[in-house]
Tab-separated table of C-alpha atoms in Angstrom:
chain	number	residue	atom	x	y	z
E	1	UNK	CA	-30.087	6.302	18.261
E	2	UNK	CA	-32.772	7.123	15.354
E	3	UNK	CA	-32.237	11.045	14.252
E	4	UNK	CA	-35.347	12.812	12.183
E	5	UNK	CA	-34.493	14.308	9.162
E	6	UNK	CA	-35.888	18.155	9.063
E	7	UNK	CA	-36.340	20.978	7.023
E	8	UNK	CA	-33.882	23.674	7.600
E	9	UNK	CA	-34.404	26.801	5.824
E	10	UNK	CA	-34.259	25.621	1.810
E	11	UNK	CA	-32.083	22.478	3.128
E	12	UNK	CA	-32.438	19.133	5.178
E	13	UNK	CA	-30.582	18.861	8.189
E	14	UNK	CA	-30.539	16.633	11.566
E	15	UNK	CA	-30.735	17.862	14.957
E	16	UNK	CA	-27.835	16.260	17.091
E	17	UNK	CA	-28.155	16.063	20.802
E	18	UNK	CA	-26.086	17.640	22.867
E	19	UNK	CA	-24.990	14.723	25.136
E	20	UNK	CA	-23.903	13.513	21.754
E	21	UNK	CA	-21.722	16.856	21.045
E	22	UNK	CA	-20.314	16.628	24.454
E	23	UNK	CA	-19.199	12.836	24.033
E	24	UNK	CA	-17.673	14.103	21.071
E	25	UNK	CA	-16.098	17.135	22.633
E	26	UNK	CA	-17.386	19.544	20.315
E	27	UNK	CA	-20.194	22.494	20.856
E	28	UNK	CA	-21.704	25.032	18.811
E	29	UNK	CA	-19.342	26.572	15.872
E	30	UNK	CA	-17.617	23.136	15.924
E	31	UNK	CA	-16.553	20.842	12.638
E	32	UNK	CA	-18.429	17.978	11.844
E	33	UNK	CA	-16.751	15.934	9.230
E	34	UNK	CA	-18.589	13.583	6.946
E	35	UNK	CA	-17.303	10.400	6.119
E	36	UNK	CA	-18.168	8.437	3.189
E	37	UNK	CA	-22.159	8.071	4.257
E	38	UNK	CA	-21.084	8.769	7.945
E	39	UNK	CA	-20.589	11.727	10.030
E	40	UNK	CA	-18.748	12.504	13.230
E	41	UNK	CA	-16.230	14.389	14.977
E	42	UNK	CA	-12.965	15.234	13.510
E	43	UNK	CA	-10.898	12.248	13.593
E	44	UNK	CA	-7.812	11.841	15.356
E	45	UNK	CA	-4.713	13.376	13.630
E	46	UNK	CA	-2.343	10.244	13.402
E	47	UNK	CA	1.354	10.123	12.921
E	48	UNK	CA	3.070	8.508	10.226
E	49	UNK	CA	4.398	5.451	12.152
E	50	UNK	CA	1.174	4.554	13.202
E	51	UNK	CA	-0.403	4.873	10.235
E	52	UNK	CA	2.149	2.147	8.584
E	53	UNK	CA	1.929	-0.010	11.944
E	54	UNK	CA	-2.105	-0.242	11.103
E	55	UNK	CA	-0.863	-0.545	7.323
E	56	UNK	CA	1.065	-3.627	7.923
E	57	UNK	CA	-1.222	-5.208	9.743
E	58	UNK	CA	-4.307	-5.035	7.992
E	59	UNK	CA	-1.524	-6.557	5.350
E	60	UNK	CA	-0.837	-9.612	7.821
E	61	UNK	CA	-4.853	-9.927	8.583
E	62	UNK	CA	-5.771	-9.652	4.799
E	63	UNK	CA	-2.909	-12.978	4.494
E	64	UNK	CA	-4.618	-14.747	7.292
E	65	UNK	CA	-8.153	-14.036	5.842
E	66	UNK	CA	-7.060	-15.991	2.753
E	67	UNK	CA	-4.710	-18.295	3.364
E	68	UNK	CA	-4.078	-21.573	6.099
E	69	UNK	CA	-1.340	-20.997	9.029
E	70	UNK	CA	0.287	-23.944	7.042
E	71	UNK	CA	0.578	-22.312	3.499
E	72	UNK	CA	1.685	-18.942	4.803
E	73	UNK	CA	4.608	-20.689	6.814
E	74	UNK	CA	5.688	-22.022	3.403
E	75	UNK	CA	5.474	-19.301	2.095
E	76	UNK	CA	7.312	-16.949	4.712
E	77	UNK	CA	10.048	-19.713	4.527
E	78	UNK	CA	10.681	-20.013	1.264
E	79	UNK	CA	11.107	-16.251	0.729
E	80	UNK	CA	13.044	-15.877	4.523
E	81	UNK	CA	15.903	-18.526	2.864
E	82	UNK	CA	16.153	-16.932	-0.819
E	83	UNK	CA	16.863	-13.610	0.904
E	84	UNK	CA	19.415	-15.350	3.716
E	85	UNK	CA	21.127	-16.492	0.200
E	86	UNK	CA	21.445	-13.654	-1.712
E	87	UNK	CA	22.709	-11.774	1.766
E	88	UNK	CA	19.851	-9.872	2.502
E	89	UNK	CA	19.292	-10.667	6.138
E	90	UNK	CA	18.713	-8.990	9.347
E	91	UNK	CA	17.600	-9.685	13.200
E	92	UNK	CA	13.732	-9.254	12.105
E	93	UNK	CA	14.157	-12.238	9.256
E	94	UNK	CA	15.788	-14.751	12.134
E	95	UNK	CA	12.920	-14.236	14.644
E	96	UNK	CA	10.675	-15.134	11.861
E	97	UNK	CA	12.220	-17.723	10.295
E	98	UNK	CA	12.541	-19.222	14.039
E	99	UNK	CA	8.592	-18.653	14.569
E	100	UNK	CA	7.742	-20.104	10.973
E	101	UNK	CA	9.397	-23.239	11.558
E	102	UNK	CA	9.083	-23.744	15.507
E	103	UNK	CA	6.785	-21.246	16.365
E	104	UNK	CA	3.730	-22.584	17.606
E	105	UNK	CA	0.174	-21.456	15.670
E	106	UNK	CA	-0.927	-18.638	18.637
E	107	UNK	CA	3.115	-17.451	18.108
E	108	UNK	CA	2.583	-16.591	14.721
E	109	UNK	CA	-1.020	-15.381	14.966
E	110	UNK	CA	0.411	-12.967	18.017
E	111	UNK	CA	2.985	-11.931	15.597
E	112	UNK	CA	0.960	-11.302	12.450
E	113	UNK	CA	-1.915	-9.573	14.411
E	114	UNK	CA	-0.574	-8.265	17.559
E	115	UNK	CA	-0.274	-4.733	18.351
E	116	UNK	CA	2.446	-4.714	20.767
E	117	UNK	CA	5.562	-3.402	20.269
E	118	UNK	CA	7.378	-6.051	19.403
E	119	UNK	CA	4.526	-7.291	16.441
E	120	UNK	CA	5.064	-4.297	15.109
E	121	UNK	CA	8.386	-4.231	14.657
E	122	UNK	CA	8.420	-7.909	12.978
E	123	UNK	CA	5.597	-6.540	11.244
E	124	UNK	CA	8.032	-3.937	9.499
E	125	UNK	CA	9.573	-6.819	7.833
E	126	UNK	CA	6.716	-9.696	6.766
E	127	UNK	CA	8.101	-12.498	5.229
E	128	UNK	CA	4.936	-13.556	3.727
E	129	UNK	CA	4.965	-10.513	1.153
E	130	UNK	CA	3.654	-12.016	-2.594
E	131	UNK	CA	0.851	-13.469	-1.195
E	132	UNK	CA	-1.910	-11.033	-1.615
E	133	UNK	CA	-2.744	-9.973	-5.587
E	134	UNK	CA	-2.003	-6.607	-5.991
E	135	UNK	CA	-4.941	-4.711	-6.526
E	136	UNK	CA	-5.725	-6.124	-2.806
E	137	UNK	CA	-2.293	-4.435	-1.378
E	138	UNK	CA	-3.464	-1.293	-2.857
E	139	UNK	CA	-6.890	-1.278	-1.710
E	140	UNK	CA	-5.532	-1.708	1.721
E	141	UNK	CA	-2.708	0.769	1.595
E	142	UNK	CA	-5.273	3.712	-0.132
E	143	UNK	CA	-7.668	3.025	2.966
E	144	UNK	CA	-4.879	3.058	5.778
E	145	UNK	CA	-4.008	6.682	4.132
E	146	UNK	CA	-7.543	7.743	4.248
């Protein structure tokens, strides 16, 4: 939908139509918020588990972006049998060290990227951490806040 720019008093502004506002749920004396060079209704408030859910995925999705399936099993193994060593080990680390070395490809995709329940929770503790440079980690962690 193309909006015209007008002249509003000393100022620019853009009419908004009201089907718009009412897909929105908002009316006259309502917020609009701008983001970055985008505007829209206020977003939805989110809670702090869902905000790290999104967080660690976007984490597992950035690691799929830039590595093969094959590398980031390597990977995921190597770190899942230094930690069963040194005794750091839990239910999470089994299931993925089970899907890393029998899991089939759509297994591990499902777990890296799905956003069921239990992807999420295996999510909480990725065995593929140190693959991503750090600046990346950060980038993604200061937009999941945002």
């Amino acid at each position: 939908m193309k909006l015209k720019i007008r002249k509003v008093g000393n100022s620019l502004g853009v009419l908004i139509p009201r089907e718009v506002l009412r897909d929105w749920g908002l009316g006259e004396g309502d917020d609009l918020h701008l983001y970055g060079r985008a505007f829209g209704p206020p977003r939805a408030s989110r809670n702090a588990q869902a905000v790290q859910d999104e967080l660690k995925r976007s984490i597992a999705v950035a690691v799929l972006d830039q590595f093969p399936l094959e590398r980031i099993r390597i990977k995921s193994r190597e770190n899942l049998l230094r930690w069963k060593r040194s005794g750091v080990w839990g239910g999470a680390y089994e299931e993925w060290l089970r899907l890393v070395e029998h899991g089939t490809d759509g297994e591990l995709y499902g777990a890296m990227m799905g956003r069921d329940d239990h992807a999420n929770r295996l999510r909480q503790s990725p065995p593929f951490v140190g693959m991503l440079r750090p600046e990346v980690v950060e980038a993604l962690r200061e937009k999941a806040a945002a």
